[in-house]
Amino acid sequence: MSAFFVKRVISLILSLIAASVVIFLVLEVVPGDPAAFMLGINADPQAVEALRDQLGLNAPLVERYFTWVFGLMRGEFGTSYTYRVPVAELIADRLWVSLPLAIYALVLSTLIAFPVGIIAAARRNSLADVTVMGATQFGIAVPNFWFAMLLVLVFSISLRWFSAGGFPGWDAGAYEAMRALTLPAVALALPQASILARVMRSSLLDTLGEDYVRTARAKGLTRSQALWRHAVRNALIPVLTILGLQFSFLLAGAIIIENVFFLPGLGRLVFQGITQRDLIVVKSVVMLLVFAVILVTFLVDIAYAVADPRLRRQHA
Amino acid sequence: MTLLSVKKLGLTISGTPILRDVDLDVDAGEIVGLIGESGSGKSMTALAVMHLTPVGAEKTGSVRLDGKELVGLHDRQMCFFRGTEIGMIFQEPMTALNPVMTIGDQVAETVRVHKRVGRTEAMVVARDALGRVELPEDRFPLSLYPHELSGGQRQRVGIAMAIALRPRLLIADEPTTALDVTTQAQILDLLKRLVDEDGMGLLLITHDLAVVAGLADRIAIMRYGEVVEAGETGEVFREMRHPYTRALFEASRHQPVRLAPEVRPDAVPVLDVRGVVRDYPVARRRLFAPRRFFRAVDGVSFVIHKGENVGLVGESGCGKSTLSRAILALEAIQGGHIHVEGEPVGTGASFAARRKMQIVFQDPYGSFNPRQRVGKLICEPFHLLGAEAPTGADRDRRIAEALDNVGLRSSDALKYIHEFSGGQRQRIAIARALIIHPALIVLDEAVSALDVSIRAQILDLLADLSDRMMLSYLFISHDLTVVRSITDRVLVMKAGRIVEEGETEALFRNPQHPYTRQLIAAAPHLDRALAARDIMGGNNG
């Protein structure tokens, strides 16, 4: 277990170093000088030069990289070129919207997908299975922003159960905040749940056909005991992979849904940062998202080892 | 009263008849062998007794356990009998255990689903059951997972699960087919001991006459879903009333007719293996520990001359498959050298040596691409010829010739692989090997997956091809009976080394190395088993 853990940690650190170098270099070569952008088209070249000095843009490449990385480690992300506030503060505000939204959507997706996938697999070819397969096909095919607008039409405009957008902030109370996040979370969760339910179903159908399920039945377990005790746990491994991928996507890829519901999330922050050449914001948010993705992958790897004892002691 | 009494059992699956009027009795303390080839319905009979038949199965007739009728019981009621009154073990020990549960939990589960006991109490029973199958806790803790055990040990865990609650009847479906001969002998001994100790009835399902001849009190022979002959073991073998029994018996002892090859030791050998070493890196235990190696093949040397059939026997893990892959240049070797008709073999070397040899694998189902026609499949080795590969009519002629050589029709080239039976597929695999006229064919367990009657035909075909074309074979198998029937010389491999080598008959009659003796003693042998029962004892002295 320990060798496995150490190997995973080393891989985590190496991925982070590689990602930081790539992100830094890519943003170096993109066109657009932040100083010129901030001062406008008609700015005095000397003023631009002075601002570049002030922003630290004239230092050598390697020095700027290390300044940035060591800053990140201390939690200092620098100051936004356009907002003139610390990037850390900008991100922290947005993270308190995006992270709960991603978790909320993921929990919903899991709560829908697991039972649905298990029922469909346990009663293969039954009416329930056919319905699930049809509904999930629909869930995958429908774009989530269109679905989001449909939700707004029904639940905000007609039924008036939820507000159509905006976020009151956590100061307004957890209930109000969660209420504001409910429609976006549902819109994000449904396509994810459809994918997850299908993966769960096919994975479970595979494990239900395994010899050890037959062995369990020969020991006297009922059909459902064999399903829950033997098939489901073995079916979880491919499901965990998808779950990890989905979380990363939900954290970073909710831009459209954030726009539909006017949520001040990370997606919108990156989008604004790019259009305003606020490269320090872009760099920091992208790095944060990469960190989140790598961390989730790491956690999924650890979860594999918990779910499957064969991975704990790796053989050549 | 008879423990298990099956009367006129019939089974259809989605309307297709699978079993017809099967009659079978097993008494307490008795071993009954149920024999048949694949598709004969022997496993389905066992699953019908257990109520574990696939969806869409309809049963007729009667299955009584101690007088209690089981046909017509609800699945819930049947769950009570499974595990308490009837235990069952299966063929594949590698997949029959749940990989994510410890062996202790899996054995204890049998107890926990049937008795109202806590985990600790169930574990006590599990410990006892594992002890009875010779997996004592001090060497095999209950916290082990299946992947930490060998095939034979896993099969013991499977048996422990089945006997934990001391059932009256144990059904064993090909329990030793996937195991090595020595492990097979140990598992069969264990089953016999458990029958003697508990007075349990054992229904032993197998395709191997030699296994039941040595063990069963009574046997029943099945074909096409029917029992064709049944009775006391000695009586059945002595009288063989049904022609199918006789055919099965003949096929099991089949000896293909071969001309003795004229070996010329001075000529360049077809295969020359000298001091071959193959090391595998072992996974590091600690991060910066030095890389260690496992020596799978350890200084192996031998030659095969033109037209010679050489057997390579040994238990799984002895290195015989690694050696065969090295010969085929599929793996790099760390020492020694290999020549085929004087051409050096090595990964990255030219096709000069590779085009002189071909391989036939064990699994006639998995070794073909299902989306290509047979004609295309069998001319695959042509890529080894490069620019010299035949094209057009010439190519078609070569395909027809290869198919003709293995007893198939040239029109079969247009069919797909799923249109053929297991035996026919193995013929196609041989045709694929023959098509570039190799000097050497490596037969890696090439007949092990086949039924005895089909196996006899394929062995005849191989013997005939070798005689006609002066082909050499390296015949790798764990089945000593087959090796004895077709090879001229045998190599015995253990832990990466050749421990004994000699003329086949001489080696089998007078094995020198203790390991060879152990292997031969462990292998089920039909004539020997029958001689022990005083059947056909006259000609053996």
Short mmCIF file of C-alpha atoms in Angstrom, two decimals, chain A residues 3 6-7 10 210-225 229-231 233-234 237 307-316, chain B residues 47 50-52 75-76 79 82-83 86 88 90-92 95-101 106-107 109-110 113-114 145 147-148 161 281-283 285 287:
data_model
loop_
_atom_site.label_atom_id
_atom_site.label_comp_id
_atom_site.label_asym_id
_atom_site.label_seq_id
_atom_site.Cartn_x
_atom_site.Cartn_y
_atom_site.Cartn_z
CA ALA A 3 4.75 1.99 -2.21
CA VAL A 6 4.26 7.07 -2.62
CA LYS A 7 4.25 6.36 -6.36
CA ILE A 10 5.29 11.44 -6.87
CA GLU A 210 -18.96 -13.30 -13.75
CA ASP A 211 -18.26 -16.74 -12.31
CA TYR A 212 -18.06 -15.44 -8.75
CA VAL A 213 -21.68 -14.30 -8.88
CA ARG A 214 -22.65 -17.85 -9.86
CA THR A 215 -20.47 -19.13 -6.99
CA ALA A 216 -22.31 -16.80 -4.62
CA ARG A 217 -25.65 -18.13 -5.83
CA ALA A 218 -24.41 -21.69 -5.33
CA LYS A 219 -23.63 -20.75 -1.70
CA GLY A 220 -27.29 -19.93 -1.21
CA LEU A 221 -27.36 -16.16 -1.70
CA THR A 222 -30.55 -14.83 -3.22
CA ARG A 223 -30.42 -12.96 -6.49
CA SER A 224 -30.41 -9.59 -4.78
CA GLN A 225 -27.85 -10.61 -2.13
CA ARG A 229 -22.63 -8.11 -2.08
CA HIS A 230 -20.67 -9.28 -5.10
CA ALA A 231 -21.64 -7.62 -8.36
CA ARG A 233 -18.72 -3.52 -5.59
CA ASN A 234 -16.84 -5.04 -8.50
CA ILE A 237 -14.19 0.53 -10.65
CA ALA A 307 -12.09 -0.84 -4.05
CA ASP A 308 -9.69 -3.36 -5.54
CA PRO A 309 -7.15 -5.14 -3.33
CA ARG A 310 -5.24 -6.33 -6.40
CA LEU A 311 -4.00 -2.78 -6.98
CA ARG A 312 -2.61 -2.37 -3.49
CA ARG A 313 0.27 -4.67 -4.18
CA GLN A 314 1.30 -3.91 -7.70
CA HIS A 315 3.02 -6.65 -9.62
CA ALA A 316 5.13 -6.17 -12.69
CA LEU B 47 -27.26 -26.51 -12.74
CA MET B 50 -29.16 -26.49 -8.21
CA HIS B 51 -31.94 -24.43 -9.84
CA LEU B 52 -29.26 -22.21 -11.37
CA ASP B 75 -36.00 -19.67 -5.84
CA ARG B 76 -36.17 -18.46 -2.21
CA CYS B 79 -31.66 -20.80 -1.58
CA ARG B 82 -27.91 -24.36 -1.75
CA GLY B 83 -24.96 -24.14 0.59
CA ILE B 86 -25.98 -29.12 -1.61
CA MET B 88 -21.14 -26.87 -5.62
CA PHE B 90 -16.80 -24.96 -10.44
CA GLN B 91 -14.16 -25.36 -13.09
CA GLU B 92 -12.42 -21.99 -13.14
CA THR B 95 -12.62 -16.45 -11.75
CA ALA B 96 -14.91 -18.31 -9.37
CA LEU B 97 -13.89 -16.21 -6.35
CA ASN B 98 -14.79 -12.57 -5.78
CA PRO B 99 -11.52 -10.64 -6.29
CA VAL B 100 -12.38 -7.86 -3.82
CA MET B 101 -13.32 -10.02 -0.81
CA GLN B 106 -16.07 -15.48 1.32
CA VAL B 107 -16.11 -18.75 3.21
CA GLU B 109 -20.52 -15.77 3.85
CA THR B 110 -21.84 -19.31 3.31
CA VAL B 113 -26.48 -16.28 4.71
CA HIS B 114 -27.83 -19.45 6.30
CA TYR B 145 -7.34 -12.09 -1.21
CA HIS B 147 -5.13 -13.05 -6.23
CA GLU B 148 -2.56 -13.91 -3.56
CA MET B 161 -17.07 -22.45 0.71
CA PRO B 281 12.14 -7.60 -13.99
CA VAL B 282 10.28 -7.97 -10.70
CA ALA B 283 8.26 -5.03 -9.34
CA ARG B 285 9.12 -3.50 -3.23
CA LEU B 287 10.89 3.00 -4.21
#
